[in-house]
mmCIF file of C-alpha atoms in Angstrom:
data_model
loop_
_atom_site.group_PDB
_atom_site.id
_atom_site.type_symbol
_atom_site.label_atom_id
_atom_site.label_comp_id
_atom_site.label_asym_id
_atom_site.label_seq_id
_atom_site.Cartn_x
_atom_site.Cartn_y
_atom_site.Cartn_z
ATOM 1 C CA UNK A 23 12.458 -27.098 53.786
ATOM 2 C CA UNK A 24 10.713 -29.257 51.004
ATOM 3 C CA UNK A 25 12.431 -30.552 48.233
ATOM 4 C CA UNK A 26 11.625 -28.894 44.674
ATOM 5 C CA UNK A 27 10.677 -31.071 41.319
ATOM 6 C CA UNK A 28 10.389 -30.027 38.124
ATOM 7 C CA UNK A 29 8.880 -32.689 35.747
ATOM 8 C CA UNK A 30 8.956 -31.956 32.175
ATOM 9 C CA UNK A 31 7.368 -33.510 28.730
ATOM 10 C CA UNK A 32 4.047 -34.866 27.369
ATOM 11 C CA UNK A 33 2.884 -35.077 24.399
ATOM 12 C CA UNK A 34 0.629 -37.981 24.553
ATOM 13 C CA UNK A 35 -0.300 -40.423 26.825
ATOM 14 C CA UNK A 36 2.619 -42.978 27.239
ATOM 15 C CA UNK A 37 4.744 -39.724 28.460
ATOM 16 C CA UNK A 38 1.905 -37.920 31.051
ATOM 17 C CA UNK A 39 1.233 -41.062 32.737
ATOM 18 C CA UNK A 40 4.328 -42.126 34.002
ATOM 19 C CA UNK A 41 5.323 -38.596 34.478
ATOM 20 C CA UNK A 42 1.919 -38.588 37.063
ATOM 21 C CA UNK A 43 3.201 -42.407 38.197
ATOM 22 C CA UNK A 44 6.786 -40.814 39.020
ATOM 23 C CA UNK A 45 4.674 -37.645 40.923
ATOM 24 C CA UNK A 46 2.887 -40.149 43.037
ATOM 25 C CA UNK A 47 5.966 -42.009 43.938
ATOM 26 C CA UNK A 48 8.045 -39.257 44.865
ATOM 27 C CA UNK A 49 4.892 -37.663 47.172
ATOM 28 C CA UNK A 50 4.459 -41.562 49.208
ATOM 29 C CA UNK A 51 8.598 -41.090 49.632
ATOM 30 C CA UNK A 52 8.058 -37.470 50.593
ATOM 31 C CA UNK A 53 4.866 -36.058 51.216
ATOM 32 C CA UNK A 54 5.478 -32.056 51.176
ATOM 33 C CA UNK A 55 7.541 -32.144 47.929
ATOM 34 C CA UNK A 56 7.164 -29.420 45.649
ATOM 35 C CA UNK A 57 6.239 -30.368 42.166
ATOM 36 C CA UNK A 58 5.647 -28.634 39.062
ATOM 37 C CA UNK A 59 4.831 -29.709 35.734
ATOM 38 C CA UNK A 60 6.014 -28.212 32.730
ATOM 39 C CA UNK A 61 4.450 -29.632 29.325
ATOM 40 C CA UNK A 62 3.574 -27.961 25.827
ATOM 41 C CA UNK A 63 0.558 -25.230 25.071
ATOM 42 C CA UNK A 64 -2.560 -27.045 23.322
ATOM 43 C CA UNK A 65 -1.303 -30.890 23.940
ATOM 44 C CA UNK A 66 -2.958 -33.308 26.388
ATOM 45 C CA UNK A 67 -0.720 -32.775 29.566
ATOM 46 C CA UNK A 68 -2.271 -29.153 30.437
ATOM 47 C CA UNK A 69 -5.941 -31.539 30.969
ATOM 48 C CA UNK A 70 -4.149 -34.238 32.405
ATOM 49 C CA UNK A 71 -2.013 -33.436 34.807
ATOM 50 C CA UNK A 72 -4.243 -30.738 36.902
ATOM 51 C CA UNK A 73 -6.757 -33.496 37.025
ATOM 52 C CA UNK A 74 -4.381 -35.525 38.835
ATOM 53 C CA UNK A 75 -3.605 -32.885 41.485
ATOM 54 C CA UNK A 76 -0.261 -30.859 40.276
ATOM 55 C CA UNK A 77 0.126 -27.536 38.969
ATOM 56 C CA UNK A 78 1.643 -27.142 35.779
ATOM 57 C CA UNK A 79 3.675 -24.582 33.194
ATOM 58 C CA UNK A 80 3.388 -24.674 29.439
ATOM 59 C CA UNK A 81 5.310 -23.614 26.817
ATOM 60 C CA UNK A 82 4.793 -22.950 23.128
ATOM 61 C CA UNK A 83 6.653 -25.590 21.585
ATOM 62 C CA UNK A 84 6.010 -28.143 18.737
ATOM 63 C CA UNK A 85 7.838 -31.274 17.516
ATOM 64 C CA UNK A 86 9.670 -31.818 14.275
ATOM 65 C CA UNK A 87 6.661 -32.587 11.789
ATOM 66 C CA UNK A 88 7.758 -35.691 9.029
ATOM 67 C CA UNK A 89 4.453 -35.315 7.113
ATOM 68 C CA UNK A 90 4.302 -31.774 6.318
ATOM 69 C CA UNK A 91 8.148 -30.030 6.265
ATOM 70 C CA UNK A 92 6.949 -25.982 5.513
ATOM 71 C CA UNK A 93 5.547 -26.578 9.176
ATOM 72 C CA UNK A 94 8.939 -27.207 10.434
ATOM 73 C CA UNK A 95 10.160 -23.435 9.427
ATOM 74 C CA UNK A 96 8.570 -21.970 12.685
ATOM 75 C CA UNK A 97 10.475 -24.870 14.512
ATOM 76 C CA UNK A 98 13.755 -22.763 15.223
ATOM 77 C CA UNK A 99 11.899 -19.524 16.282
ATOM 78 C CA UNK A 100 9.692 -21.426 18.546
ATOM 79 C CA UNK A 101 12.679 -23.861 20.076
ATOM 80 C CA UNK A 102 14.372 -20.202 21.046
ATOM 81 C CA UNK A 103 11.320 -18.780 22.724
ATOM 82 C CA UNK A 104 10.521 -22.133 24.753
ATOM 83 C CA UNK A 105 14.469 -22.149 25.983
ATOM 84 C CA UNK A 106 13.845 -18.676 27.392
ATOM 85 C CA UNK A 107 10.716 -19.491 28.443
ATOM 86 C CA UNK A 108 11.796 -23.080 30.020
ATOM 87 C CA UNK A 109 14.647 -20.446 31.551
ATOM 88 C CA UNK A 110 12.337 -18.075 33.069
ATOM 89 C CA UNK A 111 10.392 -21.371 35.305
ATOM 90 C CA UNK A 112 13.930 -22.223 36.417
ATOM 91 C CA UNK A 113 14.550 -19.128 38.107
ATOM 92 C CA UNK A 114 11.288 -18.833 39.365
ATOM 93 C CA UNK A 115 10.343 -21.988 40.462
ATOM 94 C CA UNK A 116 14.543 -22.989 41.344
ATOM 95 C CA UNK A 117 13.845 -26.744 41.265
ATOM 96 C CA UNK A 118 16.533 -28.999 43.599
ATOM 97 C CA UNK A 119 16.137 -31.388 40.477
ATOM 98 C CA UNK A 120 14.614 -31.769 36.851
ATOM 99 C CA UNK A 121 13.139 -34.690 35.107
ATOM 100 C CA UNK A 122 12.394 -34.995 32.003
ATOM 101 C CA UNK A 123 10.223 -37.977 30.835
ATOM 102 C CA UNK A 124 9.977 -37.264 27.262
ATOM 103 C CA UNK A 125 7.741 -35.121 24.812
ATOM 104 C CA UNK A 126 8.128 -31.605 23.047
ATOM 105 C CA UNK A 127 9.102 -29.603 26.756
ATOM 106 C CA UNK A 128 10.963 -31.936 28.095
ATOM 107 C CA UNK A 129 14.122 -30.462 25.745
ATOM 108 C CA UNK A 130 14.286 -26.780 26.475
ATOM 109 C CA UNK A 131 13.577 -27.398 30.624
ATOM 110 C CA UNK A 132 16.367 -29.977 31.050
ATOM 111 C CA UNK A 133 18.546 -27.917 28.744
ATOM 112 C CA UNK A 134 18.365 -25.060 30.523
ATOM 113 C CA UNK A 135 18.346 -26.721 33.911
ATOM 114 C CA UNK A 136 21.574 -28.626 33.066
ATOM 115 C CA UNK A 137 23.077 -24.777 31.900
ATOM 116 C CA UNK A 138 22.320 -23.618 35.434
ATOM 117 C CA UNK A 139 23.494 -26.727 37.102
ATOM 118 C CA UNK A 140 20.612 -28.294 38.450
ATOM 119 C CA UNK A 141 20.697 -32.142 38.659
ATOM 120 C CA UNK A 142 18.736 -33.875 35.465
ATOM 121 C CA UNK A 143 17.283 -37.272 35.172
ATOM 122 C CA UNK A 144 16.235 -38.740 32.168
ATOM 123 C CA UNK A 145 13.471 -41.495 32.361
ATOM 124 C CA UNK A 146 13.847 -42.887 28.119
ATOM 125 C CA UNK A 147 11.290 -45.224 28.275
ATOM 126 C CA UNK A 148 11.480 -46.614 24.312
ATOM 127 C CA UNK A 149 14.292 -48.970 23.268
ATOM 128 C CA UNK A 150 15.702 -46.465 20.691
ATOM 129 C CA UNK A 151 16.726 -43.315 22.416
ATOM 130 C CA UNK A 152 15.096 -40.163 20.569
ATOM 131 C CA UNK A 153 17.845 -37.237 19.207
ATOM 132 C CA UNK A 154 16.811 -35.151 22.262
ATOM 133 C CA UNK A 155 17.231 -37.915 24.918
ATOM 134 C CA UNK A 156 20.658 -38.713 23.665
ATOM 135 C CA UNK A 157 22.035 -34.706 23.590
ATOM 136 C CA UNK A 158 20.627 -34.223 26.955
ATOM 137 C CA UNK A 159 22.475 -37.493 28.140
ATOM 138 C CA UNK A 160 25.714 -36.072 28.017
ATOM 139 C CA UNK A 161 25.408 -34.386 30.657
ATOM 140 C CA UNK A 162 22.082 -35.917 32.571
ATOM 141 C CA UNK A 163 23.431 -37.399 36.050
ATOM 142 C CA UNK A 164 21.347 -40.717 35.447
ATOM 143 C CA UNK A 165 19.450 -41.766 33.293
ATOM 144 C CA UNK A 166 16.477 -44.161 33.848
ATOM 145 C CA UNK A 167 15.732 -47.145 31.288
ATOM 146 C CA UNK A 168 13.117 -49.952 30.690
ATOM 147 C CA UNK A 169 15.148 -51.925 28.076
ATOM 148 C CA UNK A 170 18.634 -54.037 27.503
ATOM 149 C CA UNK A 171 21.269 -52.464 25.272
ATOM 150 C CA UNK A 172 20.740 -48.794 26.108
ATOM 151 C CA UNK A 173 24.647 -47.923 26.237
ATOM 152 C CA UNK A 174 24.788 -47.830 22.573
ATOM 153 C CA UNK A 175 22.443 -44.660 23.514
ATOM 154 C CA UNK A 176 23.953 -43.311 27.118
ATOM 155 C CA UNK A 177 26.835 -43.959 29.243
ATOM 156 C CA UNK A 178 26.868 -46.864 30.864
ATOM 157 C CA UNK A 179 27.591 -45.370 34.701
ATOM 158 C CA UNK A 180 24.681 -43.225 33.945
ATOM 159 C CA UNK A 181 22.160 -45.725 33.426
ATOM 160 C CA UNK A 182 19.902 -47.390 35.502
ATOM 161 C CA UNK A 183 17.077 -50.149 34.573
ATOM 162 C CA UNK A 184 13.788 -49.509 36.248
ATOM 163 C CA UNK A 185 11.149 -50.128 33.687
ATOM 164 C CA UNK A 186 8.637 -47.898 32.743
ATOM 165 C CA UNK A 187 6.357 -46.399 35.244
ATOM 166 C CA UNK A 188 2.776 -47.830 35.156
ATOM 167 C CA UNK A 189 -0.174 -46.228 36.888
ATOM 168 C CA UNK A 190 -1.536 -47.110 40.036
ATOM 169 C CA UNK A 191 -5.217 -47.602 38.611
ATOM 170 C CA UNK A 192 -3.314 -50.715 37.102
ATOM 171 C CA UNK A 193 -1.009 -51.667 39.351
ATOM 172 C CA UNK A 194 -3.020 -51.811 42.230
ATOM 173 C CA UNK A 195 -6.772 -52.594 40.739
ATOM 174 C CA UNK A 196 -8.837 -55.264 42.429
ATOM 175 C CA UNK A 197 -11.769 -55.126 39.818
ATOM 176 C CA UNK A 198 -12.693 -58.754 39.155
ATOM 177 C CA UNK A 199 -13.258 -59.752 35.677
ATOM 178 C CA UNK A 200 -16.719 -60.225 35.889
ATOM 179 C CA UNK A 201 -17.212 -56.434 37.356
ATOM 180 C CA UNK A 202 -14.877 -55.523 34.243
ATOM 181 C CA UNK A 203 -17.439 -56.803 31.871
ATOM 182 C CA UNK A 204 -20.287 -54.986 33.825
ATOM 183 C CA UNK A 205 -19.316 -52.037 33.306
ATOM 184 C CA UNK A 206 -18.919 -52.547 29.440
ATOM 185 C CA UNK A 207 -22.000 -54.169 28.903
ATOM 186 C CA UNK A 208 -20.644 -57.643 27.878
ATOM 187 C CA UNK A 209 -21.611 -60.732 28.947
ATOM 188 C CA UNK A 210 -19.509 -63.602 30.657
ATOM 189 C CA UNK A 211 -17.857 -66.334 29.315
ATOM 190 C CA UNK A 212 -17.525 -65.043 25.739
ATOM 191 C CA UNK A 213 -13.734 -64.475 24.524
ATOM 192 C CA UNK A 214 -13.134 -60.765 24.411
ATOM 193 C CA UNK A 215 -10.522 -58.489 22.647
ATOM 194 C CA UNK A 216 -9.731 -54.969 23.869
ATOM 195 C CA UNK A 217 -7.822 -52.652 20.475
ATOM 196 C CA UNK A 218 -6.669 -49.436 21.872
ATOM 197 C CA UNK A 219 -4.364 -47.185 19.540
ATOM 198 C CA UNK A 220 -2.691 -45.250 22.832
ATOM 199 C CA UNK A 221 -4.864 -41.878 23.821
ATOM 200 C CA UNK A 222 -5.014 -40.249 20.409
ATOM 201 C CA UNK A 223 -6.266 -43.461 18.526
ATOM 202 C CA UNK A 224 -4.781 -45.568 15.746
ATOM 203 C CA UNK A 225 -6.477 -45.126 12.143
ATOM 204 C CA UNK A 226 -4.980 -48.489 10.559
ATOM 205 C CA UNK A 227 -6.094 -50.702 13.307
ATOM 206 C CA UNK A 228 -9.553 -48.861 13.441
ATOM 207 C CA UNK A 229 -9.503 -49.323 9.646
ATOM 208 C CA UNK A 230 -8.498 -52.497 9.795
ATOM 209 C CA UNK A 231 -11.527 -53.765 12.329
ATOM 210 C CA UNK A 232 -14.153 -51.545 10.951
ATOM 211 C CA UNK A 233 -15.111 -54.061 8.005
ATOM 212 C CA UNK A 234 -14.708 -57.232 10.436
ATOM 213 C CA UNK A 235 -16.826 -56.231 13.101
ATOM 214 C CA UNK A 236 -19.504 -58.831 11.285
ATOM 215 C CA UNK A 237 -16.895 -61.519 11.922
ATOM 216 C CA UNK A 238 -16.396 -60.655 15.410
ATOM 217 C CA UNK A 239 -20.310 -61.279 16.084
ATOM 218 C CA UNK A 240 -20.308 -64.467 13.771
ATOM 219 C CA UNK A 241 -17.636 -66.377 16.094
ATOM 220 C CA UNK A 242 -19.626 -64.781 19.184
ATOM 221 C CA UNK A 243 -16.159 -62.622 20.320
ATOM 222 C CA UNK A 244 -16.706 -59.113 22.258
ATOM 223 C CA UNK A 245 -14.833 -56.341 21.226
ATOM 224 C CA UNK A 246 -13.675 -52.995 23.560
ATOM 225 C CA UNK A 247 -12.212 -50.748 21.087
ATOM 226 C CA UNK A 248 -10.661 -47.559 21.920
ATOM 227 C CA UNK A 249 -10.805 -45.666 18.682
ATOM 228 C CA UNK A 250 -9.617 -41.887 19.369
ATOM 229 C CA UNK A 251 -11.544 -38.698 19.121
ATOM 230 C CA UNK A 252 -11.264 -38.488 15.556
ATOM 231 C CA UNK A 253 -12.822 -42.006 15.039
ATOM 232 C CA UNK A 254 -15.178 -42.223 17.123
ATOM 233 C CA UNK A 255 -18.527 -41.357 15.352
ATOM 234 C CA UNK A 256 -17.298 -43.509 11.973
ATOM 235 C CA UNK A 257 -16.576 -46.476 14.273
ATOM 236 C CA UNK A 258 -19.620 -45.410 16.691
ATOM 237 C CA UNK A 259 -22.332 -45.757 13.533
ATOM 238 C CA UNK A 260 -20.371 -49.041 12.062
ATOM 239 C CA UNK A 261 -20.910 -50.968 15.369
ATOM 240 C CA UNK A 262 -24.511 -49.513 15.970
ATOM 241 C CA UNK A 263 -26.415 -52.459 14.379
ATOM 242 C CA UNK A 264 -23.912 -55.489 16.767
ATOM 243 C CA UNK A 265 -23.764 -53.303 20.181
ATOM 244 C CA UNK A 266 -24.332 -56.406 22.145
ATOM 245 C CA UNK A 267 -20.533 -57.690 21.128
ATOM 246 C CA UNK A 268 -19.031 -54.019 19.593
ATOM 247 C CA UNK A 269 -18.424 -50.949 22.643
ATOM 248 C CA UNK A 270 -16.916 -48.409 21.140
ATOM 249 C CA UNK A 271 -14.981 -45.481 23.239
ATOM 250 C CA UNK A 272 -13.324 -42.481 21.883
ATOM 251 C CA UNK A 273 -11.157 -43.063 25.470
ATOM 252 C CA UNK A 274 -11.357 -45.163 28.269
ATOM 253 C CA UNK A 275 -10.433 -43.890 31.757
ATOM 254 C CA UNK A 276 -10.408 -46.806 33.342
ATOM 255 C CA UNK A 277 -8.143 -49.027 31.573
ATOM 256 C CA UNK A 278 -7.631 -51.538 34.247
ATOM 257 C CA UNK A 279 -11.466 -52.330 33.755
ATOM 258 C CA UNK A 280 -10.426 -52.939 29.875
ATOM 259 C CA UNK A 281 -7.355 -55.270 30.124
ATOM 260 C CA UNK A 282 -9.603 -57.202 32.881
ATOM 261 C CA UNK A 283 -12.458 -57.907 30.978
ATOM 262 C CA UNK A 284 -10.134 -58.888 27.338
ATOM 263 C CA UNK A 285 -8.736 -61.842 27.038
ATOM 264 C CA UNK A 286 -6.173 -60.469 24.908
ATOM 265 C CA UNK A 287 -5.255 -57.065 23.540
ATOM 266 C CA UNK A 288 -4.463 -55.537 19.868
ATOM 267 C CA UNK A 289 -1.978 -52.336 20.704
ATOM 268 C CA UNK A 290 -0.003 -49.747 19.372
ATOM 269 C CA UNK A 291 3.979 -50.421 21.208
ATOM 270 C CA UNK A 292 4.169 -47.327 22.789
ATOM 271 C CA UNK A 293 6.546 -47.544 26.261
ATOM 272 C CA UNK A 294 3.422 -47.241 28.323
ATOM 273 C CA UNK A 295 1.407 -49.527 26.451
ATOM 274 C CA UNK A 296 4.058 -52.558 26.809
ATOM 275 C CA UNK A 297 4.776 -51.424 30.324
ATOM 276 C CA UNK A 298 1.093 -51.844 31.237
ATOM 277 C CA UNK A 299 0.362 -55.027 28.973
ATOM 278 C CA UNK A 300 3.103 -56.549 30.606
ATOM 279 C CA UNK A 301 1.553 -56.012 33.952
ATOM 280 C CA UNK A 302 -1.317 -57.105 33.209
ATOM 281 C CA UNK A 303 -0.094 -60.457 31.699
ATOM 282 C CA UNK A 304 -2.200 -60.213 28.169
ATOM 283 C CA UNK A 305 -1.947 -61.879 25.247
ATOM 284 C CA UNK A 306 -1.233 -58.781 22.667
ATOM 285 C CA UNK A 307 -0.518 -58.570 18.640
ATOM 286 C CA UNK A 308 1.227 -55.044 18.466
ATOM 287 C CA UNK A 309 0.877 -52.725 15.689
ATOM 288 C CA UNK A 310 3.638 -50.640 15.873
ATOM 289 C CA UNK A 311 3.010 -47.091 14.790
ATOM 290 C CA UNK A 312 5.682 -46.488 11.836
ATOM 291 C CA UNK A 313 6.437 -43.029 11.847
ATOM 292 C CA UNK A 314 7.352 -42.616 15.734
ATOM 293 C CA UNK A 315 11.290 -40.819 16.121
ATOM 294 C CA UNK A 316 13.621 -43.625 14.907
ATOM 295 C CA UNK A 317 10.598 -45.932 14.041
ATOM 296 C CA UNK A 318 11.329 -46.752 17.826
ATOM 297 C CA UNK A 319 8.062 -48.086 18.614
ATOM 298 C CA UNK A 320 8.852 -51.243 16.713
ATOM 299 C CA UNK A 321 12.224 -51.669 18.194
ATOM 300 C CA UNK A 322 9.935 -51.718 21.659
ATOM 301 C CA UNK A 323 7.407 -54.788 19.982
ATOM 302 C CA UNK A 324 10.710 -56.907 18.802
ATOM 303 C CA UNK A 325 11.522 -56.923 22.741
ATOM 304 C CA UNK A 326 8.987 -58.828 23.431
ATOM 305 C CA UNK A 327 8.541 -60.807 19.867
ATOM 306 C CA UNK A 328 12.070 -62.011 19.807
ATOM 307 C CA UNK A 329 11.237 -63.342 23.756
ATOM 308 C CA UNK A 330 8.360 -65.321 22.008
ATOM 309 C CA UNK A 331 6.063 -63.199 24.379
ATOM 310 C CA UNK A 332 3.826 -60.946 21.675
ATOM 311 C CA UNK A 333 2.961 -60.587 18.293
ATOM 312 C CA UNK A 334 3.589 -58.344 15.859
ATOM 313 C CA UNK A 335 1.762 -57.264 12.471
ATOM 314 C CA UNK A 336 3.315 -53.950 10.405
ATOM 315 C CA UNK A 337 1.222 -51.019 9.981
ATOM 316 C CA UNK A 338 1.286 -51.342 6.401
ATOM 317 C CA UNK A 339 -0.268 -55.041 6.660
ATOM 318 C CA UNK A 340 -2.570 -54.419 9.418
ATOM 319 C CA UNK A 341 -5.735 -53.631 7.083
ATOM 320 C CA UNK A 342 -4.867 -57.365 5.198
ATOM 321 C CA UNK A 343 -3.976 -59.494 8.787
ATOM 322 C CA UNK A 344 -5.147 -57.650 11.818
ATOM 323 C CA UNK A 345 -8.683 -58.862 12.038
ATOM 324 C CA UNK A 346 -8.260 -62.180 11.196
ATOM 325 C CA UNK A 347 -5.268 -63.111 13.298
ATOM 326 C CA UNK A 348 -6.757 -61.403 16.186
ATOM 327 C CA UNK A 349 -10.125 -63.510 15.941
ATOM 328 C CA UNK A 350 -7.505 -66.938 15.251
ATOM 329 C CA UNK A 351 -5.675 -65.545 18.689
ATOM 330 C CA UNK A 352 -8.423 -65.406 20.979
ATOM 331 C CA UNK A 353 -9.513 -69.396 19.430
ATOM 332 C CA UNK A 354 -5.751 -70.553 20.167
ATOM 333 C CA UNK A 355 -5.747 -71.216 23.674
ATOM 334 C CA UNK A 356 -2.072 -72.988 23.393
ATOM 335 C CA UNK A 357 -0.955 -69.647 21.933
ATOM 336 C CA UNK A 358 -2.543 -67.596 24.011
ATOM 337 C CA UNK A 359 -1.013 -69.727 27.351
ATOM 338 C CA UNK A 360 2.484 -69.563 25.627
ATOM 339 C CA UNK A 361 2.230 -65.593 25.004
ATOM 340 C CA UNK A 362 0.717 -65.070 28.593
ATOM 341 C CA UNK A 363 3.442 -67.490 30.481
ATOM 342 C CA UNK A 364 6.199 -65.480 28.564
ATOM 343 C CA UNK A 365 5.214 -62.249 29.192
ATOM 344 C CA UNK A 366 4.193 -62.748 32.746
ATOM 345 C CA UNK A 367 8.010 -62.129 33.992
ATOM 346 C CA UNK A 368 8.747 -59.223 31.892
ATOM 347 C CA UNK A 369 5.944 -56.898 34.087
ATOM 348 C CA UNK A 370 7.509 -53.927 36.434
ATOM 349 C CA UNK A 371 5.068 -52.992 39.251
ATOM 350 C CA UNK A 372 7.954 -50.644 40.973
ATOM 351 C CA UNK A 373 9.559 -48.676 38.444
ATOM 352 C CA UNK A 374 7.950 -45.829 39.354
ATOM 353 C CA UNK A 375 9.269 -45.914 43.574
ATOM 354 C CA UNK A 376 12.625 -46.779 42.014
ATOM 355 C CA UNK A 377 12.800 -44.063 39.723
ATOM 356 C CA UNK A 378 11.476 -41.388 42.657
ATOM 357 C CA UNK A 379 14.295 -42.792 44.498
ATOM 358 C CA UNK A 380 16.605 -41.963 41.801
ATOM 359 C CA UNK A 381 15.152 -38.619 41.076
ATOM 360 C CA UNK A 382 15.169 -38.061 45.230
ATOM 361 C CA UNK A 383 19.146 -39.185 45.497
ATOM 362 C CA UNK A 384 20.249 -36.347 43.151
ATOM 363 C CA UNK A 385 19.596 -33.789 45.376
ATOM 364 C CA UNK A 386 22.424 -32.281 47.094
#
């Protein structure tokens, strides 16, 4: 009889893609598993995931919002109906195991799961374990981990260091650089920077590029830059008149194309983006999104800046420094060989098998 998964979270992203990186992994290791998917109503996950090839569940749930607190009055009523909810898959779908991977539904399905005894694993891919993650490690039977340090978060027989699942469209690419640059309509031999905000875009590093993209044609440097939806015709009309060097994409599908053709990258430090830069071996100034749970995503960038293998700029100085040390980066070639020799090491191509494993080893 085939072995049940639930998978739970979303949001964004650095949670759906290793969540579909774990999938893939535990269907190599066991080909008739049953998986579901459970994510939240109205976020990226219920496009995502079908498109990849699993069915999935979704509840109405919504994270704590810091910018606007009356929204945060609904958050109680709506936490109650997602538990019963998240209840209700249980003891339909009666999962062998549940894994949650981070993201608004990954809370009331491990919750409930870990009330009815079903095995949990928790896959906390940041360096500074979110409220949720920590409640639901009590009494998770492991808990999966990409950084050093974690037992100030988890106990320390729970935990096991895998690294973040990256996708297989990385992982495994053979697209040559010069096919990379092809396909984005840039020309060889020209030093090339890729800025990509994660999947929902990044206003102050588009901000912060939109009045340097002059600069960028001036010192003959090609630009990929993933803006977001909400960017995309502002940054679309700004780069109109230097399309030879500016190619502007509300999202890019094929990101190992991107990180092939750049010569270095300017990122938010979301779990997936590190996990996948570090793959990839790319020079990368991070600009850490400030107002993630726990400000975690800059925990993630001092990883890698206090191994001398990134660099970091603060949100709130990107608009004043991005530009300028990104086009100083790409002329360094000393820095950039330091930054790519140092981060070469710190890439995971297996996390995801080892975390199926994991997830596969729970059940009774």
């Amino acid at each position: 009889m085939a072995h049940k998964v639930i998978i739970a979270g979303g949001g964004t992203g650095g949670h759906i893609f290793p969540a579909i990186a774990i999938a893939n992994a535990l269907r190599k290791l066991e080909p008739d598993v049953d998986i579901l998917f459970v994510g939240a109503k109205g976020k990226m996950e219920m496009e995502k995931v079908p498109q990849a090839g699993y069915p999935i569940e979704g509840l109405e749930i919504a994270g704590f919002n810091r910018s606007n607190m009356l929204k945060n009055l609904l958050l109680p009523f709506k936490l109650l109906k997602s538990l019963r909810h998240a209840g209700k898959v249980l003891d339909k779908f009666q999962p062998d195991v549940a894994v949650g991977v981070g993201g608004y539904a990954s809370f009331p399905i491990l919750k409930q799961a870990q009330r009815r005894g079903i095995p949990t694993l928790i896959q906390e891919q940041n360096s500074w374990a979110g409220k949720s993650n920590k409640i639901l490690g009590r009494k998770a039977q492991q808990i999966c981990v990409a950084y050093d340090g974690m037992e100030k978060f988890f106990p320390p027989e729970k935990i096991l260091q895998t690294g973040n699942p990256v996708r297989g469209a990385i992982t495994q690419s053979a697209v040559s650089r010069e096919e990379a640059l092809l396909h984005f309509g840039l020309a060889k031999g020209k030093p090339t920077l890729f800025a990509v905000g994660g999947s929902l875009g990044a206003r102050s590093i588009n901000e912060a590029l939109l009045p340097h993209l002059a600069d960028f044609v001036n010192k003959d440097i090609q630009l990929i830059w993933q803006t977001g939806k909400l960017y995309y015709d502002t940054a679309k009309a700004a780069a109109a008149q230097y399309a030879t060097h500016v190619k502007v994409h509300d999202f890019i599908n094929v990101m190992d194309f991107a990180y092939k053709a750049a010569d270095a990258v300017i990122s938010r430090a979301g779990a997936l983006a590190i996990a996948e830069i570090c793959v990839v071996k790319k020079p990368v100034i991070f600009v850490p999104y400030p107002f993630a749970a726990e400000d975690h995503q800059t925990q993630n960038a001092l990883s890698l800046v206090n191994k001398q293998a990134a660099l970091m700029i603060k949100d709130s100085e990107a608009g004043a420094r991005l530009a300028n040390e990104a086009l100083s980066l790409v002329q360094n070639k000393a820095l950039m060989q330091q930054l790519e020799a140092n981060i070469a090491p710190l890439g995971n191509m297996n996390a995801d098998m080892t975390i199926a494993r994991a997830v596969l080893g729970l059940i009774k």
